[in-house]
Amino acid sequence: MHTLSERRIDALFWTAAVLCLALGAGTAWGTFRSLGSRAARLGEKRAELAALDAIAHDAAAVEQARAALAALPQQRPADLDAVRRAAHSAPAPADTRETRVALSGGWVLRRRELDFESARLADVLELAHAAERSGLDERGAVRPPWRLTRVVFRGAPGEPGRGRVAIRLDALERSATP
Amino acid sequence: MTGLSGGRAACLGVDARDGTCCVVRAAHARGRVVLADATLEAVTPDARVAAALPVRDAVTRWVEAPFASFRKTRRVLPALLDVGLPFALEQCCAATAALERSADGNARVLAVVARHADVDRQLDALRALNIDPDVLDYEGLALWTQGLRERPPAPKDPDLRVVAAYYPSRTVAAVGRRTRFLGAFTAPAGDTAALDRLLRARTRGAPESALWIRTGPGAENGPGPGPAWAGAVWTAEHPAAFLARALAVRMLTPGPCAVNLRSGARAHPARVRRERRATRQAAGFVLAAGLILLAAAWGAGHTARRAEAELDRAFRARADALAGYPVAARRADAVRLVRREVAARAAREAPFGEPFAPSLLDLAAAAARTAARAGLEIYALTLGRKTVTAEGTSPTWEGAEMLRNLVAAAGYAPRLERDEALIDERVAFTLKTDAHPE
């Protein structure tokens, strides 16, 4: 038969068990309820992190380009006047302007604009082609190339393919150690 | 007030009286109750044994409570019983044996009451035979329920049922209508007049047709019902072991009519230990369930918090790296700020991508070739990274469309417009593009 102390122990044990169950059920219910909102918040945060990843992906393209340029043996573009002189059919420009824009990491954007009063568009494009090839030799790319970034042509009446031509060539140059 | 608790172990029913002892073993086998004869040697200290308190040592009362709850009725049973008992309730043990509803929905319970002295005397008599029963059942109810079990009511049976157990010294009868127990009594063996009188007292009416179930060692030769009670007679198989069977089955498969008058201070120590163990085991399960719930809740919460903290850490690290300085803004604001910073930087550093972008030279050369092939006369042509414009004349509209297709293939979105017709019948056109998507 149960003695008083055994009954007391049983009662204590049951009380502890029921309290534990109630606490566990309450905590589980609270957690279950909070998990719903937490899951939604986690979803939002994952989406925000994915947005940052997408931004990082776009930014990485610039870094890759900078790294590729930095890896070239020479970081100065070819002399454009020398290129023009080497191309025998290239017309002489009536006007030449160059601007420089400082970029990060010691790089500079060189922008050369050439105006031709009366030239064949094909000859001017031939000059641009030579300028773009000036960064290459038989081993491949050795220096930053000139790139044609703008062409404006005003045709002369009755002379197809000839007229006033303006072109813009851009190249990057590393002027100094950053 | 204690009912029988169930159990999977085999049970022994012992019918010990008049110097004889009948033992039956009941056990579960494949979902059925299997009975077997046994001897007193089977009644070991470990065995689960049920014995009976004779009918003469207990009284039964149908008690109606003024409310519907059976639980509450059980709780107040002593108060409900106190009025109708011939002895003080403090000297008695009581048990509820059956439940039903009255016509007005109140709870009605069948109470079995026995004096402690009678219970002790029966236990002493059993101990003298080395029998220490776990359960002290009530003989009258045991006979009644076993009668229902072995001879269920049939549609053509009389309403009144009498389960009579014939012993050498007396006859015990349990009386009821259909399945409802009315009461039990004992009469001297062979005294049909006493039997008749006691039966009238239980049925409270004139004699009527009854189903007479004969059991006990003297079932074959015992006196039948008087002519007034004659209806149908059915003799149980192995009638001498009927009560022992009833006790074993009732202990093995306790139902609402199960009774244990050995309760409270008189409860069997082994039974008390079993019950205590079961109680503590149940409490242990409850405790374990609580702990599992707590651990699961804590684990789930911790996992979710850690996942969120790691996301926050990764987000901050990436935002700081992209912006180039520690970003104080949070979440969507931080994304907007970083996007703005990166866009501004990308605009500043766009020239770094220029050497790797497709050359305008290809488009310019192709445009010059197309113009020559289609006979176009270009007045004005502007090629840029973002826009292309062209004005000129063509011998046919298809020639202008060739130029438009060329520009479209380079990734621009050109619009070709037809200008006013000229005197020389050439088609004048203007080509413009929207800003290049880059």
Tab-separated table of N, CA and C in Angstrom, chain B residues 20-21 55 64 74 83 86 88 94 99 119 159 211 219 228 245 251 271 275 314 322 348-349 362 372 375 393 407 429:
chain	number	residue	atom	x	y	z
B	20	THR	N	-13.897	-27.285	-0.988
B	20	THR	CA	-13.409	-27.598	-2.341
B	20	THR	C	-12.837	-26.334	-2.958
B	21	CYS	N	-12.060	-26.511	-3.962
B	21	CYS	CA	-11.409	-25.361	-4.605
B	21	CYS	C	-11.343	-25.611	-6.106
B	55	VAL	N	-22.116	-13.832	-1.804
B	55	VAL	CA	-23.276	-12.944	-1.947
B	55	VAL	C	-23.780	-12.460	-0.594
B	64	GLU	N	-29.239	6.547	-7.644
B	64	GLU	CA	-29.415	7.596	-8.662
B	64	GLU	C	-28.965	8.929	-8.096
B	74	ARG	N	-19.672	8.984	-8.829
B	74	ARG	CA	-18.729	8.090	-8.134
B	74	ARG	C	-18.118	8.800	-6.931
B	83	VAL	N	-27.502	6.729	3.294
B	83	VAL	CA	-28.888	6.689	3.787
B	83	VAL	C	-29.438	5.258	3.769
B	86	PRO	N	-27.573	-0.705	5.930
B	86	PRO	CA	-27.912	-1.155	7.283
B	86	PRO	C	-26.730	-1.050	8.256
B	88	ALA	N	-22.830	1.308	9.204
B	88	ALA	CA	-22.138	2.587	8.977
B	88	ALA	C	-21.205	2.485	7.777
B	94	ALA	N	-16.834	0.191	-0.748
B	94	ALA	CA	-17.866	0.239	-1.786
B	94	ALA	C	-17.210	0.346	-3.152
B	99	LEU	N	-23.217	1.354	-14.868
B	99	LEU	CA	-23.659	2.737	-15.054
B	99	LEU	C	-24.849	2.752	-16.004
B	119	VAL	N	-14.965	-8.624	4.533
B	119	VAL	CA	-13.867	-8.718	3.549
B	119	VAL	C	-12.659	-9.367	4.211
B	159	ASP	N	-37.935	-12.205	-20.183
B	159	ASP	CA	-37.175	-11.042	-19.720
B	159	ASP	C	-36.393	-11.363	-18.458
B	211	LEU	N	-35.830	-17.273	-17.461
B	211	LEU	CA	-34.768	-18.137	-18.020
B	211	LEU	C	-33.901	-18.545	-16.840
B	219	ALA	N	-25.299	-28.410	-10.330
B	219	ALA	CA	-26.200	-27.941	-11.395
B	219	ALA	C	-27.012	-29.079	-12.002
B	228	ALA	N	-44.225	-21.865	-10.757
B	228	ALA	CA	-44.643	-20.499	-11.061
B	228	ALA	C	-43.578	-19.748	-11.853
B	245	ARG	N	-14.500	-19.508	-13.681
B	245	ARG	CA	-14.370	-18.931	-15.031
B	245	ARG	C	-14.749	-17.459	-15.020
B	251	MET	N	-11.416	-10.638	-14.366
B	251	MET	CA	-10.128	-10.021	-14.030
B	251	MET	C	-9.319	-9.735	-15.296
B	271	ARG	N	-0.270	-5.792	-6.085
B	271	ARG	CA	-1.129	-4.955	-6.935
B	271	ARG	C	-0.797	-3.475	-6.728
B	275	GLU	N	0.420	-1.011	-9.491
B	275	GLU	CA	-0.310	0.238	-9.784
B	275	GLU	C	0.619	1.439	-9.620
B	314	ALA	N	25.821	37.165	-43.363
B	314	ALA	CA	26.210	37.128	-44.775
B	314	ALA	C	25.752	38.401	-45.487
B	322	LEU	N	30.257	45.359	-50.977
B	322	LEU	CA	29.795	45.968	-52.224
B	322	LEU	C	29.808	47.487	-52.146
B	348	ARG	N	30.962	55.166	-63.252
B	348	ARG	CA	32.310	55.756	-63.272
B	348	ARG	C	33.296	54.825	-63.967
B	349	GLU	N	33.086	53.524	-63.774
B	349	GLU	CA	34.074	52.563	-64.248
B	349	GLU	C	33.633	51.844	-65.524
B	362	ASP	N	32.474	46.959	-86.513
B	362	ASP	CA	31.780	45.916	-87.269
B	362	ASP	C	30.472	46.455	-87.843
B	372	ALA	N	26.271	50.267	-99.969
B	372	ALA	CA	26.803	50.109	-101.317
B	372	ALA	C	26.004	49.069	-102.097
B	375	GLY	N	22.391	50.258	-102.830
B	375	GLY	CA	22.299	51.506	-103.556
B	375	GLY	C	21.760	52.644	-102.704
B	393	THR	N	18.366	58.077	-98.859
B	393	THR	CA	17.378	57.620	-99.842
B	393	THR	C	17.790	56.248	-100.334
B	407	VAL	N	20.800	46.932	-88.250
B	407	VAL	CA	20.891	47.632	-86.953
B	407	VAL	C	20.196	46.819	-85.861
B	429	PHE	N	14.164	57.962	-96.367
B	429	PHE	CA	13.865	57.280	-95.097
B	429	PHE	C	14.666	57.903	-93.956
